[in-house]
C-alpha cells in the first residue's frame, strides 16, 4: 500500500445503527495493521472545518452496542462545491491523512467518489444506511436493526388493529427503496406492502383487504414505503377512506424511531467485517470502492456501480407476501 500511514474515518448523511461498530472495526484493524487513525467529526463538514482527533484503540471502547455515531454526522452543502472540496483536501494534507474510509449512504458515497477522482485520493466506502438501497451488496449496515425495530412496532400496532377491527397504514422509511416495507410486511404478517418499485392501485389494495375481511381476518395492516412514488401512508389512507368509507382506517408513521437503538447482532457482525475489510482494501491498493457483502462473502464494488444502479427487489419476496396474506 503505497505511502499510506494515516487513515481518516468519517460518518456522513443519515445515521444508521452499526455505524459505531464500523468505526470501531476500522480503527482497530488499522491500528492492528500499524497505521495511525484519525476520526473526523460531523462528516464532510468536519473535513472542511478541521474537527479531527487521533483515535487510539480506547477511543472506540464500549461503542459496539451503541446506536447513532460517536463521530456525529452531518449534511454538508459546501462539500458539493469545488471550493469546499478543495478546503477538505487541504485539511487532509495538513492532518497528514493519506486515505479515507467514508461510512454513509448513497449521497455520502457520491461525494466520496467525486472527491476521490478530483484529487486522486484513496477512499473506501462502507454502506451505512437503514434503507438497504446500495447496489452490489446484499445488506447495508443498519438495515437489519431498522427491520427489527419495524417488526416490534408493527407487532404492537397489530394488537390494537385486531382489538378494534381496524385497517392500519403504517409508513416506514426506505427513501426510494421498498426493502424495509416489503421485508417488514413479511416479518409481521402484514396484508400488503406498498413499495415504489411496484405500482399498486387503490382498487387492487381494497380488493385484497376486502377479501381478507370477508374470510376470517378482523384486522389489516399495510406497510407503506415513504416515497414520492407511493405518496406515503397518509395520502393512501385518505384515498382508501374516501372510496371505502366502511373501513375504520388509521395511519401510523414510524419516522425516526426506525433509525435509533442498539444494533442487532447481524448489524454488529456485518459492520465489524466490513470495517476490517475496508482496511484490507486499502492495503491492497483498492480505491474508489465500496465494501459489500454477497452470499456472505466480502466483495469490492466500484463506487460507479454501487451508486448509479438501482438495486432490484427480489420478486420471490413479493410472491411470498401475496401468498401468505390471503
Ligand atoms: P446519505 O449518505 O445518507 O445518502 P445525503 O444524501 O444527505 O445522505 O448525503 C450526505 C452528504 O454527502 C451531503 O450532505 C454532501 O455533503 C455529500 N454529498 C452528497 N451528494 C454529493 C455530491 N453530488 N457531491 C458532493 N458531495 C455530495
Short mmCIF file of C-alpha atoms and ligand atoms in Angstrom, two decimals:
data_model
loop_
_atom_site.label_atom_id
_atom_site.label_comp_id
_atom_site.label_asym_id
_atom_site.label_seq_id
_atom_site.Cartn_x
_atom_site.Cartn_y
_atom_site.Cartn_z
CA UNK A 1 0.00 0.00 0.00
CA UNK A 2 2.00 2.87 -1.37
CA UNK A 3 2.54 5.74 1.01
CA UNK A 4 -0.37 5.31 3.40
CA UNK A 5 0.45 5.96 7.04
CA UNK A 6 -2.69 7.51 8.42
CA UNK A 7 -6.32 6.58 7.75
CA UNK A 8 -9.17 9.03 8.41
CA UNK A 9 -12.71 7.87 9.18
CA UNK A 10 -15.96 9.77 8.94
CA UNK A 11 -19.69 9.08 9.06
CA UNK A 12 -21.95 11.13 6.82
CA UNK A 13 -25.60 11.59 5.87
CA UNK A 14 -28.35 9.72 7.72
CA UNK A 15 -27.16 7.87 10.82
CA UNK A 16 -27.64 4.12 10.99
CA UNK A 17 -27.28 1.60 13.84
CA UNK A 18 -23.98 -0.22 13.43
CA UNK A 19 -22.02 2.84 12.35
CA UNK A 20 -20.21 2.76 15.70
CA UNK A 21 -19.33 -0.90 15.25
CA UNK A 22 -17.91 0.04 11.85
CA UNK A 23 -15.87 2.94 13.30
CA UNK A 24 -14.51 0.55 15.92
CA UNK A 25 -13.63 -2.08 13.34
CA UNK A 26 -11.84 0.34 11.01
CA UNK A 27 -9.94 1.90 13.91
CA UNK A 28 -8.83 -1.35 15.47
CA UNK A 29 -7.94 -3.11 12.20
CA UNK A 30 -5.94 -0.09 11.08
CA UNK A 31 -4.06 0.14 14.37
CA UNK A 32 -3.52 -3.64 14.25
CA UNK A 33 -2.00 -3.12 10.80
CA UNK A 34 0.38 -0.44 12.11
CA UNK A 35 -1.48 2.65 10.85
CA UNK A 36 -2.35 5.85 12.56
CA UNK A 37 -6.09 6.61 12.68
CA UNK A 38 -7.89 9.94 12.81
CA UNK A 39 -11.60 10.41 13.49
CA UNK A 40 -13.24 13.22 11.54
CA UNK A 41 -16.32 14.71 13.21
CA UNK A 42 -19.58 15.69 11.50
CA UNK A 43 -18.95 14.09 8.14
CA UNK A 44 -17.63 16.24 5.31
CA UNK A 45 -18.24 19.36 7.37
CA UNK A 46 -15.54 18.27 9.83
CA UNK A 47 -13.21 17.72 6.93
CA UNK A 48 -13.70 21.33 5.90
CA UNK A 49 -13.55 22.83 9.39
CA UNK A 50 -10.79 20.52 10.67
CA UNK A 51 -12.71 18.86 13.52
CA UNK A 52 -10.34 15.92 13.75
CA UNK A 53 -8.91 13.81 16.54
CA UNK A 54 -6.40 10.98 16.60
CA UNK A 55 -8.08 7.71 17.60
CA UNK A 56 -6.37 5.08 19.74
CA UNK A 57 -7.94 1.71 20.48
CA UNK A 58 -9.55 3.05 23.67
CA UNK A 59 -11.39 5.80 21.74
CA UNK A 60 -13.60 3.09 20.32
CA UNK A 61 -14.06 1.05 23.51
CA UNK A 62 -17.56 0.25 24.60
CA UNK A 63 -19.29 1.58 21.48
CA UNK A 64 -20.13 -1.58 19.53
CA UNK A 65 -23.56 -1.75 21.19
CA UNK A 66 -24.44 1.94 20.76
CA UNK A 67 -26.76 3.29 18.07
CA UNK A 68 -26.03 6.54 16.23
CA UNK A 69 -22.43 7.54 15.59
CA UNK A 70 -19.82 8.81 18.05
CA UNK A 71 -18.27 10.76 15.17
CA UNK A 72 -21.60 12.58 14.68
CA UNK A 73 -22.91 13.04 11.20
CA UNK A 74 -23.99 15.96 9.10
CA UNK A 75 -25.18 17.05 5.73
CA UNK A 76 -22.71 19.47 4.19
CA UNK A 77 -23.69 21.60 1.20
CA UNK A 78 -20.23 23.13 0.95
CA UNK A 79 -18.72 19.77 0.07
CA UNK A 80 -20.86 19.80 -3.04
CA UNK A 81 -18.84 22.74 -4.38
CA UNK A 82 -15.29 22.51 -5.82
CA UNK A 83 -14.19 25.23 -3.34
CA UNK A 84 -15.50 23.20 -0.39
CA UNK A 85 -13.77 20.06 -1.56
CA UNK A 86 -10.52 21.98 -2.06
CA UNK A 87 -10.70 23.08 1.59
CA UNK A 88 -11.35 19.46 2.61
CA UNK A 89 -8.30 18.35 0.65
CA UNK A 90 -6.14 20.98 2.34
CA UNK A 91 -7.30 19.78 5.76
CA UNK A 92 -6.35 16.21 4.86
CA UNK A 93 -2.89 17.30 3.79
CA UNK A 94 -2.43 19.39 6.93
CA UNK A 95 -3.50 16.48 9.14
CA UNK A 96 -1.30 14.01 7.29
CA UNK A 97 -4.27 11.79 6.40
CA UNK A 98 -3.45 9.74 3.29
CA UNK A 99 -6.60 7.64 2.91
CA UNK A 100 -10.24 7.87 3.96
CA UNK A 101 -12.95 5.45 5.00
CA UNK A 102 -16.37 7.02 4.46
CA UNK A 103 -19.36 5.41 6.14
CA UNK A 104 -22.68 6.55 4.73
CA UNK A 105 -25.42 6.15 2.19
CA UNK A 106 -25.85 6.93 -1.47
CA UNK A 107 -25.23 10.69 -1.09
CA UNK A 108 -22.11 10.28 1.03
CA UNK A 109 -20.60 7.76 -1.36
CA UNK A 110 -21.43 10.03 -4.31
CA UNK A 111 -19.45 12.77 -2.58
CA UNK A 112 -16.63 10.30 -1.87
CA UNK A 113 -16.49 9.27 -5.48
CA UNK A 114 -16.29 12.83 -6.77
CA UNK A 115 -13.60 13.75 -4.22
CA UNK A 116 -11.53 10.62 -4.85
CA UNK A 117 -11.50 11.30 -8.59
CA UNK A 118 -10.85 15.02 -8.30
CA UNK A 119 -7.83 14.68 -6.01
CA UNK A 120 -6.74 11.14 -6.86
CA UNK A 121 -7.25 10.36 -3.17
CA UNK A 122 -7.68 6.78 -1.88
CA UNK A 123 -11.19 6.33 -0.44
CA UNK A 124 -13.02 3.18 0.56
CA UNK A 125 -16.73 3.39 1.37
CA UNK A 126 -18.86 1.40 3.78
CA UNK A 127 -22.60 1.15 3.09
CA UNK A 128 -24.15 2.71 6.20
CA UNK A 129 -27.86 3.20 5.69
CA UNK A 130 -31.04 1.63 7.03
CA UNK A 131 -32.56 1.77 3.54
CA UNK A 132 -30.52 -1.11 2.05
CA UNK A 133 -30.60 0.76 -1.25
CA UNK A 134 -26.99 0.42 -2.37
CA UNK A 135 -26.35 -1.79 -5.36
CA UNK A 136 -23.77 -4.57 -5.15
CA UNK A 137 -24.30 -5.53 -1.52
CA UNK A 138 -26.95 -7.87 -0.14
CA UNK A 139 -27.20 -5.83 3.05
CA UNK A 140 -26.22 -2.40 4.31
CA UNK A 141 -25.15 -1.56 7.87
CA UNK A 142 -28.24 -0.61 9.90
CA UNK A 143 -30.84 -2.32 7.75
CA UNK A 144 -31.31 -5.38 9.95
CA UNK A 145 -31.72 -3.27 13.09
CA UNK A 146 -34.27 -1.00 11.42
CA UNK A 147 -36.16 -4.03 10.15
CA UNK A 148 -36.30 -5.47 13.67
CA UNK A 149 -37.49 -2.13 15.06
CA UNK A 150 -40.24 -2.03 12.45
CA UNK A 151 -41.22 -5.57 13.36
CA UNK A 152 -41.52 -4.74 17.07
CA UNK A 153 -43.59 -1.62 16.36
CA UNK A 154 -45.93 -3.31 13.90
CA UNK A 155 -46.48 -6.24 16.30
CA UNK A 156 -47.69 -3.72 18.88
CA UNK A 157 -49.95 -1.96 16.40
CA UNK A 158 -51.40 -5.33 15.41
CA UNK A 159 -52.78 -5.75 18.93
CA UNK A 160 -54.82 -2.56 18.56
CA UNK A 161 -55.73 -3.25 14.96
CA UNK A 162 -57.15 -6.64 15.93
CA UNK A 163 -58.96 -5.43 19.03
CA UNK A 164 -60.73 -2.66 17.12
CA UNK A 165 -61.05 -4.45 13.75
CA UNK A 166 -59.21 -1.66 12.03
CA UNK A 167 -57.23 -1.15 8.89
CA UNK A 168 -53.82 0.37 9.58
CA UNK A 169 -51.48 2.01 7.10
CA UNK A 170 -48.01 2.12 8.59
CA UNK A 171 -45.38 4.24 6.92
CA UNK A 172 -41.79 3.07 7.08
CA UNK A 173 -38.56 4.61 5.79
CA UNK A 174 -36.64 3.46 2.75
CA UNK A 175 -36.07 6.54 0.63
CA UNK A 176 -36.84 5.26 -2.86
CA UNK A 177 -36.50 1.59 -1.95
CA UNK A 178 -39.07 -0.88 -0.67
CA UNK A 179 -36.80 -3.31 1.21
CA UNK A 180 -37.88 -2.23 4.69
CA UNK A 181 -41.57 -2.17 3.73
CA UNK A 182 -41.59 -5.49 1.91
CA UNK A 183 -39.49 -7.49 4.35
CA UNK A 184 -41.18 -5.73 7.27
CA UNK A 185 -44.53 -6.85 5.86
CA UNK A 186 -43.39 -10.47 5.58
CA UNK A 187 -41.93 -10.42 9.09
CA UNK A 188 -45.13 -9.08 10.65
CA UNK A 189 -47.66 -10.99 8.61
CA UNK A 190 -48.97 -7.75 7.10
CA UNK A 191 -51.61 -7.92 4.39
CA UNK A 192 -49.69 -5.87 1.84
CA UNK A 193 -46.68 -3.68 1.18
CA UNK A 194 -46.84 -0.61 -0.97
CA UNK A 195 -43.38 -0.02 -2.40
CA UNK A 196 -42.03 2.37 -5.01
CA UNK A 197 -40.75 -0.44 -7.23
CA UNK A 198 -44.23 -1.86 -7.87
CA UNK A 199 -47.33 0.16 -8.64
CA UNK A 200 -50.42 -0.80 -6.64
CA UNK A 201 -53.78 0.68 -7.45
CA UNK A 202 -56.15 1.57 -4.65
CA UNK A 203 -58.70 -0.84 -6.13
CA UNK A 204 -56.28 -3.77 -6.02
CA UNK A 205 -55.41 -2.97 -2.45
CA UNK A 206 -59.02 -2.59 -1.37
CA UNK A 207 -59.91 -5.87 -3.05
CA UNK A 208 -57.14 -7.65 -1.19
CA UNK A 209 -58.19 -6.19 2.12
CA UNK A 210 -61.88 -6.77 1.49
CA UNK A 211 -61.31 -10.42 0.69
CA UNK A 212 -59.29 -10.70 3.88
CA UNK A 213 -62.06 -9.20 5.99
CA UNK A 214 -64.67 -11.37 4.21
CA UNK A 215 -62.80 -14.51 5.19
CA UNK A 216 -61.54 -14.62 8.69
CA UNK A 217 -59.49 -11.51 9.26
CA UNK A 218 -60.52 -8.88 11.69
CA UNK A 219 -57.67 -6.50 11.12
CA UNK A 220 -55.47 -5.47 8.27
CA UNK A 221 -52.05 -3.92 8.18
CA UNK A 222 -50.45 -2.39 5.13
CA UNK A 223 -46.83 -1.23 5.20
CA UNK A 224 -46.14 1.77 3.00
CA UNK A 225 -42.65 2.87 1.97
CA UNK A 226 -42.22 6.62 2.35
CA UNK A 227 -41.56 7.88 -1.14
CA UNK A 228 -42.96 10.41 -3.56
CA UNK A 229 -43.86 7.45 -5.76
CA UNK A 230 -46.09 5.71 -3.21
CA UNK A 231 -47.33 9.08 -1.91
CA UNK A 232 -46.87 7.89 1.68
CA UNK A 233 -49.32 6.31 4.12
CA UNK A 234 -51.38 9.43 4.82
CA UNK A 235 -52.30 10.06 1.20
CA UNK A 236 -53.04 6.40 0.54
CA UNK A 237 -55.23 6.12 3.63
CA UNK A 238 -57.20 9.19 2.54
CA UNK A 239 -57.90 7.65 -0.84
CA UNK A 240 -58.99 4.34 0.64
CA UNK A 241 -61.16 6.15 3.22
CA UNK A 242 -62.86 8.20 0.52
CA UNK A 243 -63.59 5.24 -1.68
CA UNK A 244 -64.39 2.70 1.04
CA UNK A 245 -65.93 4.60 3.96
CA UNK A 246 -66.93 1.32 5.63
CA UNK A 247 -63.36 0.79 6.83
CA UNK A 248 -62.05 2.18 10.09
CA UNK A 249 -58.74 3.41 8.72
CA UNK A 250 -55.80 4.60 10.83
CA UNK A 251 -52.28 5.75 9.99
CA UNK A 252 -49.03 5.42 11.91
CA UNK A 253 -45.80 6.95 10.68
CA UNK A 254 -42.88 5.25 12.37
CA UNK A 255 -40.45 8.05 11.46
CA UNK A 256 -37.17 8.43 13.29
CA UNK A 257 -37.91 5.58 15.69
CA UNK A 258 -36.50 3.42 12.90
CA UNK A 259 -33.03 4.89 12.94
CA UNK A 260 -32.12 4.56 16.58
CA UNK A 261 -31.38 1.79 19.01
CA UNK A 262 -28.70 -0.72 19.73
CA UNK A 263 -27.63 -2.61 16.58
CA UNK A 264 -28.64 -6.25 16.22
CA UNK A 265 -26.01 -8.98 16.23
CA UNK A 266 -26.37 -9.18 12.44
CA UNK A 267 -25.52 -5.49 12.05
CA UNK A 268 -22.67 -5.58 14.56
CA UNK A 269 -21.07 -8.51 12.77
CA UNK A 270 -21.66 -7.01 9.33
CA UNK A 271 -20.16 -3.67 10.41
CA UNK A 272 -17.18 -5.42 12.02
CA UNK A 273 -16.46 -7.49 8.93
CA UNK A 274 -16.92 -4.57 6.57
CA UNK A 275 -14.78 -2.25 8.72
CA UNK A 276 -11.92 -4.75 8.76
CA UNK A 277 -12.36 -5.30 5.01
CA UNK A 278 -12.09 -1.54 4.37
CA UNK A 279 -8.58 -1.58 5.83
CA UNK A 280 -7.73 -4.72 3.80
CA UNK A 281 -8.96 -2.96 0.67
CA UNK A 282 -6.65 0.00 1.30
CA UNK A 283 -3.78 -2.43 1.93
CA UNK A 284 -4.50 -3.96 -1.46
CA UNK A 285 -4.33 -0.53 -3.09
CA UNK A 286 -8.05 -0.55 -3.80
CA UNK A 287 -9.65 2.84 -4.11
CA UNK A 288 -12.97 4.18 -5.20
CA UNK A 289 -14.71 1.04 -4.00
CA UNK A 290 -17.49 0.30 -1.57
CA UNK A 291 -17.24 -2.78 0.61
CA UNK A 292 -20.21 -5.04 0.03
CA UNK A 293 -21.36 -8.46 1.12
CA UNK A 294 -22.74 -11.03 -1.28
CA UNK A 295 -23.66 -14.58 -0.33
CA UNK A 296 -21.81 -13.98 2.93
CA UNK A 297 -18.57 -13.08 1.14
CA UNK A 298 -16.95 -9.65 1.27
CA UNK A 299 -16.80 -8.02 -2.17
CA UNK A 300 -15.44 -4.75 -3.55
CA UNK A 301 -17.98 -2.78 -5.53
CA UNK A 302 -16.74 0.17 -7.61
CA UNK A 303 -18.44 3.40 -6.48
CA UNK A 304 -19.65 3.89 -10.03
CA UNK A 305 -21.70 0.68 -9.78
CA UNK A 306 -22.85 0.99 -6.16
CA UNK A 307 -24.28 4.47 -6.61
CA UNK A 308 -25.61 4.52 -10.12
CA UNK A 309 -27.57 1.30 -10.25
CA UNK A 310 -30.96 0.72 -8.72
CA UNK A 311 -30.95 -2.34 -6.52
CA UNK A 312 -33.73 -4.65 -7.68
CA UNK A 313 -36.40 -6.04 -5.39
CA UNK A 314 -36.49 -9.80 -5.27
CA UNK A 315 -39.76 -10.91 -6.87
CA UNK A 316 -39.81 -14.07 -4.81
CA UNK A 317 -40.35 -11.92 -1.71
CA UNK A 318 -43.34 -10.23 -3.32
CA UNK A 319 -44.86 -13.55 -4.24
CA UNK A 320 -44.30 -14.89 -0.77
CA UNK A 321 -46.08 -11.90 0.77
CA UNK A 322 -49.00 -12.28 -1.65
CA UNK A 323 -49.37 -15.97 -0.96
CA UNK A 324 -49.15 -15.65 2.80
CA UNK A 325 -51.53 -12.73 3.17
CA UNK A 326 -54.68 -14.47 1.92
P1 LIG B 1 -26.77 9.73 2.66
O1 LIG B 1 -25.30 9.49 2.63
O2 LIG B 1 -27.41 9.17 3.88
O3 LIG B 1 -27.43 9.31 1.36
P2 LIG B 1 -27.09 12.57 1.87
O4 LIG B 1 -27.70 12.27 0.55
O5 LIG B 1 -27.70 13.65 2.68
O6 LIG B 1 -27.01 11.31 2.83
O7 LIG B 1 -25.55 12.95 1.61
C1 LIG B 1 -24.68 13.22 2.68
C2 LIG B 1 -23.64 14.24 2.25
O8 LIG B 1 -22.85 13.74 1.19
C3 LIG B 1 -24.17 15.56 1.73
O9 LIG B 1 -24.58 16.45 2.74
C4 LIG B 1 -22.96 16.09 0.99
O10 LIG B 1 -22.02 16.66 1.88
C5 LIG B 1 -22.36 14.81 0.40
N1 LIG B 1 -22.83 14.67 -0.98
C6 LIG B 1 -24.00 14.16 -1.44
N2 LIG B 1 -24.09 14.26 -2.79
C7 LIG B 1 -22.95 14.87 -3.19
C8 LIG B 1 -22.44 15.29 -4.47
N3 LIG B 1 -23.13 15.10 -5.60
N4 LIG B 1 -21.24 15.90 -4.49
C9 LIG B 1 -20.52 16.10 -3.36
N5 LIG B 1 -20.95 15.74 -2.14
C10 LIG B 1 -22.15 15.14 -2.05
#
